[in-house]
Short mmCIF file of C-alpha atoms (C1' of nucleotides) in Angstrom, two decimals:
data_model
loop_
_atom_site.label_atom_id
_atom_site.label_comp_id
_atom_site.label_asym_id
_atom_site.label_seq_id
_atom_site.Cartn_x
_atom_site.Cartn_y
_atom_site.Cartn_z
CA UNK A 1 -9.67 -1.93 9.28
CA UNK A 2 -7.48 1.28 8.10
CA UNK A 3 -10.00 2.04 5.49
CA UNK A 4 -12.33 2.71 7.95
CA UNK A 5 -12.24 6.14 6.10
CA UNK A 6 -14.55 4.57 3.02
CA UNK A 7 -17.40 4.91 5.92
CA UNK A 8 -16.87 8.37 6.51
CA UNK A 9 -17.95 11.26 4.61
CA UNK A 10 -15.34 13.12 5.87
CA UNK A 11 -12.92 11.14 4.49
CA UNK A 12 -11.58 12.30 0.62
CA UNK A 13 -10.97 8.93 -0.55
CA UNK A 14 -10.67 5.37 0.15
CA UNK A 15 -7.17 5.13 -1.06
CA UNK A 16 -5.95 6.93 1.87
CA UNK A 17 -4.43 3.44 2.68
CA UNK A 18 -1.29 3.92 0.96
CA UNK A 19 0.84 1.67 1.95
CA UNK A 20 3.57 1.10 -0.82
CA UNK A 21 3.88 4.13 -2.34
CA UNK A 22 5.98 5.68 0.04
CA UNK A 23 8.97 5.02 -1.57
CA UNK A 24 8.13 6.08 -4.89
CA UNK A 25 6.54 9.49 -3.19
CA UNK A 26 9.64 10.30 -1.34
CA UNK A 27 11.70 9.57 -4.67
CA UNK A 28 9.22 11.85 -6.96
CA UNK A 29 9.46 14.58 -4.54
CA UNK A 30 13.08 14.57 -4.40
CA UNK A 31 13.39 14.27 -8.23
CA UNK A 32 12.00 18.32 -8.16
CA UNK A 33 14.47 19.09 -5.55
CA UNK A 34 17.15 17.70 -3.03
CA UNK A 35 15.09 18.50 0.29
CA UNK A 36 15.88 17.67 4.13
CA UNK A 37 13.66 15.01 5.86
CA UNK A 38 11.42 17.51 7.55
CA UNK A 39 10.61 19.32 4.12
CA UNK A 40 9.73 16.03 2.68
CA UNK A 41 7.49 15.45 5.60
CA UNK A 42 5.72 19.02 4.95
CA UNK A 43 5.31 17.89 1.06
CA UNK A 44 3.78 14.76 2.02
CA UNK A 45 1.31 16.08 5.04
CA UNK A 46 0.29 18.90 1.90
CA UNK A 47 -0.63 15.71 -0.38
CA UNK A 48 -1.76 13.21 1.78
CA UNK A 49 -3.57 15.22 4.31
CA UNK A 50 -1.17 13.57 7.26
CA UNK A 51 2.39 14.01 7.87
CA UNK A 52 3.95 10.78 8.35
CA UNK A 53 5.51 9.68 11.57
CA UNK A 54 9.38 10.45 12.18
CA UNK A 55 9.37 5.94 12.23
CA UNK A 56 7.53 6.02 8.77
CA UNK A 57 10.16 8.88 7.01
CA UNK A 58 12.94 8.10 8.21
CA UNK A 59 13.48 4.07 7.91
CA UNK A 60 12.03 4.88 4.56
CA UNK A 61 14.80 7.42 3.96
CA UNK A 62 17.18 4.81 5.40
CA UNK A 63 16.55 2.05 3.25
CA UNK A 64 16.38 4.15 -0.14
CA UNK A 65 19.97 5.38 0.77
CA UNK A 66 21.18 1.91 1.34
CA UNK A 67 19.55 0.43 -1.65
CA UNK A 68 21.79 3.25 -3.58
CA UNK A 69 18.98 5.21 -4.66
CA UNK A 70 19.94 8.70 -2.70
CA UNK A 71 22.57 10.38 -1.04
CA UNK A 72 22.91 12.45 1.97
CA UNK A 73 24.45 15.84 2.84
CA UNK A 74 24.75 16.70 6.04
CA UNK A 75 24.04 20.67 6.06
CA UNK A 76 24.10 21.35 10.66
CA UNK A 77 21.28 19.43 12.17
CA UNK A 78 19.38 18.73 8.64
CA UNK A 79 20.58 16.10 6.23
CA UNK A 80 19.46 17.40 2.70
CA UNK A 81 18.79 14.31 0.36
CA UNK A 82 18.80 13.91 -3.43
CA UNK A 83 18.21 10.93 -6.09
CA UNK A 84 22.01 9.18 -7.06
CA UNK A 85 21.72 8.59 -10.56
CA UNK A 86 20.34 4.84 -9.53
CA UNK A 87 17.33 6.78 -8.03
CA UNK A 88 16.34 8.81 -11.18
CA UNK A 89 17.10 5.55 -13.32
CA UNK A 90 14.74 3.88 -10.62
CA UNK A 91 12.19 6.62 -10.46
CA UNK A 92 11.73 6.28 -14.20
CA UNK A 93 11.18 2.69 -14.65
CA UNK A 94 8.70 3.22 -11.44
CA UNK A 95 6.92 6.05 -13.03
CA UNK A 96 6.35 3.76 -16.21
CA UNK A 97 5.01 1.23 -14.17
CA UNK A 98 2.55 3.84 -12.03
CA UNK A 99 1.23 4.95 -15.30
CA UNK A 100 0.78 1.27 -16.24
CA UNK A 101 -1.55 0.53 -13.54
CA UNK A 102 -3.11 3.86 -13.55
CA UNK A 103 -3.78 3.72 -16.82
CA UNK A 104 -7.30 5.95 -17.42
CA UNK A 105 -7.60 6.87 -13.73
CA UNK A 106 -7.29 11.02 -14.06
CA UNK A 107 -8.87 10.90 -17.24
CA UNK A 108 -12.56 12.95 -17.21
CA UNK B 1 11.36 -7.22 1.74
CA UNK B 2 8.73 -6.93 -0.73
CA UNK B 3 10.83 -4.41 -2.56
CA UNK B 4 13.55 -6.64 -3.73
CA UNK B 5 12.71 -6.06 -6.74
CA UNK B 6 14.07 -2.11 -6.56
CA UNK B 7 17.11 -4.21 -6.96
CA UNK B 8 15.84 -6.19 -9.92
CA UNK B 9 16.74 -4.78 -13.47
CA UNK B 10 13.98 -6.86 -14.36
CA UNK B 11 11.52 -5.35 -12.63
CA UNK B 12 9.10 -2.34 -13.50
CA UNK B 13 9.36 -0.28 -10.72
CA UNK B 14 9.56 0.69 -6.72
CA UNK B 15 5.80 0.87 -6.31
CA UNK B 16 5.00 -2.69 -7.54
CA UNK B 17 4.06 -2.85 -3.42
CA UNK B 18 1.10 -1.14 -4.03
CA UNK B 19 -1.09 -2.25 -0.82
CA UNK B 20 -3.92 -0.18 -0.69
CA UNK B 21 -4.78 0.94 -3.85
CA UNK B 22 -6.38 -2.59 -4.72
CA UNK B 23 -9.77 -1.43 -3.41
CA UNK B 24 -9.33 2.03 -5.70
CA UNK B 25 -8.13 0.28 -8.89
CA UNK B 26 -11.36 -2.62 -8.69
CA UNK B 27 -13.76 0.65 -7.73
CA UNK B 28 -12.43 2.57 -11.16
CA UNK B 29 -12.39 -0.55 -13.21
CA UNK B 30 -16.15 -1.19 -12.65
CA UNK B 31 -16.36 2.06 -13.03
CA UNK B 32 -15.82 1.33 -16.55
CA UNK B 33 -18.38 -1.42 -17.09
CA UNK B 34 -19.47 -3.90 -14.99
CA UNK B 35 -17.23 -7.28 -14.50
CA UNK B 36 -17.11 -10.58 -12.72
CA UNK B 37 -14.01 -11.36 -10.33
CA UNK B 38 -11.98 -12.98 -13.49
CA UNK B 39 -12.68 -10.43 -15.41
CA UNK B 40 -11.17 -8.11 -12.87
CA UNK B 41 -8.54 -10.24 -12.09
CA UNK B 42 -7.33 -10.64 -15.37
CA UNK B 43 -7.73 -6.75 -15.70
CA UNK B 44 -5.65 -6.12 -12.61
CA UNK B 45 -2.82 -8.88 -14.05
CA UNK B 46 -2.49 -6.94 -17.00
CA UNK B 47 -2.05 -3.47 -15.47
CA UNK B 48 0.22 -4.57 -12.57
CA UNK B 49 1.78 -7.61 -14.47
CA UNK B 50 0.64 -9.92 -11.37
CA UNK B 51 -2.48 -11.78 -10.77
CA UNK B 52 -3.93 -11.10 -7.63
CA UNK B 53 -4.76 -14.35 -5.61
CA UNK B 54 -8.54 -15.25 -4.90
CA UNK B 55 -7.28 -14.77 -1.51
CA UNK B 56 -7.23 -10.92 -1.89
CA UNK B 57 -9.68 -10.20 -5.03
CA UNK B 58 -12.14 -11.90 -3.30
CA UNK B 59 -12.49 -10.82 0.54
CA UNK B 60 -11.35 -7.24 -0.89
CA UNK B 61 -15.18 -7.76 -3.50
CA UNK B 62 -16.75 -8.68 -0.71
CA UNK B 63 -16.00 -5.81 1.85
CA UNK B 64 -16.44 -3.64 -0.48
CA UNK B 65 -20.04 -4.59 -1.09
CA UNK B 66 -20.45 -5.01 2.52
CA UNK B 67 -19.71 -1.52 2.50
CA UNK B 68 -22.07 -0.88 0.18
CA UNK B 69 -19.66 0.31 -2.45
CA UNK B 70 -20.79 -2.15 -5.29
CA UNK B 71 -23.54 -4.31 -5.78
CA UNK B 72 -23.76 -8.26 -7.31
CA UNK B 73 -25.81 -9.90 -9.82
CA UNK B 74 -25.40 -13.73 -10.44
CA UNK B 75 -25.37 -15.05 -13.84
CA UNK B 76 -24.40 -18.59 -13.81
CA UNK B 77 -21.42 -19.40 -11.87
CA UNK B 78 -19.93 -16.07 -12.48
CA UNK B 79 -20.97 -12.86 -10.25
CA UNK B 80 -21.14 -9.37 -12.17
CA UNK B 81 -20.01 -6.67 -9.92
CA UNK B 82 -21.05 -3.32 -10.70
CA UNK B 83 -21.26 0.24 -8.46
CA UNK B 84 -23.77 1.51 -6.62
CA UNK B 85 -24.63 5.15 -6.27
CA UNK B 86 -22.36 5.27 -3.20
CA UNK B 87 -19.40 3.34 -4.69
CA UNK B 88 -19.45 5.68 -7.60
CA UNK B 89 -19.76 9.02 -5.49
CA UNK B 90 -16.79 6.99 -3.14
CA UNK B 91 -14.93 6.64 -6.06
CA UNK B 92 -15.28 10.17 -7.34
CA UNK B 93 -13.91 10.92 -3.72
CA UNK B 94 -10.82 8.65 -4.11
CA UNK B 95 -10.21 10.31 -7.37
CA UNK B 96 -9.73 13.72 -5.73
CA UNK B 97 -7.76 12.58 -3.27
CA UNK B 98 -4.93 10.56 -5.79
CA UNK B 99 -5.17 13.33 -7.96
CA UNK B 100 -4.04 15.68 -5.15
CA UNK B 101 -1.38 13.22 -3.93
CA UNK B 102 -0.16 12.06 -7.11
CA UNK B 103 -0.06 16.10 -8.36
CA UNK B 104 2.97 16.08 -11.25
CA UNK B 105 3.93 12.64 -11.01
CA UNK B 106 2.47 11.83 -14.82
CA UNK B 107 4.09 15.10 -15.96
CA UNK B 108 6.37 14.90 -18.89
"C1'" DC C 1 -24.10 -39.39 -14.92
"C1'" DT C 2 -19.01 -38.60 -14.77
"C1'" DC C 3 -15.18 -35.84 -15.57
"C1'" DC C 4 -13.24 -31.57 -16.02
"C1'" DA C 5 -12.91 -26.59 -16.32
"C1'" DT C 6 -14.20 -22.31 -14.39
"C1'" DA C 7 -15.75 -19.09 -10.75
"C1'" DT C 8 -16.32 -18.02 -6.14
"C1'" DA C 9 -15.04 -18.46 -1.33
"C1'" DT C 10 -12.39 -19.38 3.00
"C1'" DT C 11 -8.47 -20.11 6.01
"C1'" DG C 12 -3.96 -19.39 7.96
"C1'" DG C 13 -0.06 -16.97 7.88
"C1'" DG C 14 3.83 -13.84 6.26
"C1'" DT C 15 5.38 -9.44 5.32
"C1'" DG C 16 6.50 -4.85 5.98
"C1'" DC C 17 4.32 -0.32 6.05
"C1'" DC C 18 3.37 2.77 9.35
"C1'" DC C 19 2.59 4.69 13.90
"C1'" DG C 20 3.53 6.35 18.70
"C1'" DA C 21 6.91 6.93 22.00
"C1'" DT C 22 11.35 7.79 23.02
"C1'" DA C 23 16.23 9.02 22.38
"C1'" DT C 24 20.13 11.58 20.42
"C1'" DA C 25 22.34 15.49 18.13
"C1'" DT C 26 22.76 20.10 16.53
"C1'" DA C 27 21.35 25.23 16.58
"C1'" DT C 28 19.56 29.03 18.56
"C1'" DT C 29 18.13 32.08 22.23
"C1'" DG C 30 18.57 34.46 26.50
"C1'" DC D 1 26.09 28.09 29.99
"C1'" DA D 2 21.35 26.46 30.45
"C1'" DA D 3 17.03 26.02 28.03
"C1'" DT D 4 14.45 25.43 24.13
"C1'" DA D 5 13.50 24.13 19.42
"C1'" DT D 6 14.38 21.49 15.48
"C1'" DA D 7 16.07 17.43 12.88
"C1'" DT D 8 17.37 12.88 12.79
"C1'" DA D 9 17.11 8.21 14.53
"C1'" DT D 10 15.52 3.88 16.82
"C1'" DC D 11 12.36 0.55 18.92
"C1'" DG D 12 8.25 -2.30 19.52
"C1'" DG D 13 4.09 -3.45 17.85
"C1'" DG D 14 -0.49 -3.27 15.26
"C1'" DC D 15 -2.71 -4.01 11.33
"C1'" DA D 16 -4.28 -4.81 6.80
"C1'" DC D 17 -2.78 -6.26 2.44
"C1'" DC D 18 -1.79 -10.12 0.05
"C1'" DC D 19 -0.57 -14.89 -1.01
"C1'" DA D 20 -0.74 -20.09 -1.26
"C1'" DA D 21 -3.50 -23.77 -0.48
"C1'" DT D 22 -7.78 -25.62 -0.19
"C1'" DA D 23 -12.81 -26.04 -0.53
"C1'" DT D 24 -17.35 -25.40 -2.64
"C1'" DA D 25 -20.47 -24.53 -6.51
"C1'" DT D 26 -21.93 -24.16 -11.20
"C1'" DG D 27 -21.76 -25.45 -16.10
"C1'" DG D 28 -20.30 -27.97 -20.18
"C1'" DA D 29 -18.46 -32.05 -22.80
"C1'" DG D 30 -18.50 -36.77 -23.60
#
DNA sequence: CTCCATATATTGGGTGCCCGATATATATTG
DNA sequence: CAATATATATCGGGCACCCAATATATGGAG
């Protein structure tokens, strides 16, 4: 069980199962600035508590860019990544959705 | 790939793959007041625009009591779920936690 | 009682996120 | 030119979410 977490009291949450919102993450984070894989993997270990695996990031990375979403620059050995305007058109409709479903959860 | 739809025009978002948070979202919707599993399920379909199947509201109620998250009450044919002290201080937990992940995301 | 609607519950299986290990490429240092 | 460090990339597999289909149980209408 991956929320084996919700037993432990040193666990913050039980919705440290996140599977899903990867994607959307990686698309809010580069919506502040265009950052390199290795910056988005610092962001994300500051968040989540974990940095995600080099075969979480990257495939991730991967398939945004082929779904049109962002676009690469290769600056030496880093790649520096930033939303196409399909990815801040995306990252709208997907923040209108998150706020759908999240509806009253930060409240109080 | 369960993402098609960041293809879809017609579809909300990138995150409507939101494995994981089911557990969080039934936790803060009892939160509210107490429910049977329709009653969440019909919560949960208009929040994420899908119904979840008995095949995941149900064994997803039932580990969470076995985890001793929320308690039951029969009434009928219908079971009212409602927290426990634990599944309330959990939830409080989980709240941190997607507040500190989710940091900004809700902003403007 | 019989029929039907509603609620709960289980089973089997698909999907794809995500990880760990490993490989490749580029930069930097001595 | 090595040697090291950093960034990107790939591969194989585990696992848990989630669904569709099906089963069981309770209650109400006639």
């Amino acid at each position: 069980m991956r929320n084996d977490c919700m037993k432990e009291k040193d666990c913050a949450s039980y919705c440290c199962d996140m599977r899903g919102m990867l994607s959307f993450l990686i698309l809010f984070l580069l919506s502040k600035k265009p950052m390199h894989g290795q910056e988005i993997a610092g962001e994300l270990e500051k968040r989540k508590g974990m940095r995600p695996s080099p075969g979480t990031l990257y495939p991730a990375l991967r398939a945004l860019r082929d779904a049109g979403l962002l676009k690469e620059a290769k600056k030496g050995k880093a790649i520096t990544y930033s939303l196409t305007p399909e990815g801040k058109a995306g990252l709208k409709r997907a923040k209108e959705h998150f706020c759908r479903v999240f509806t009253g959860v930060l409240e109080q």
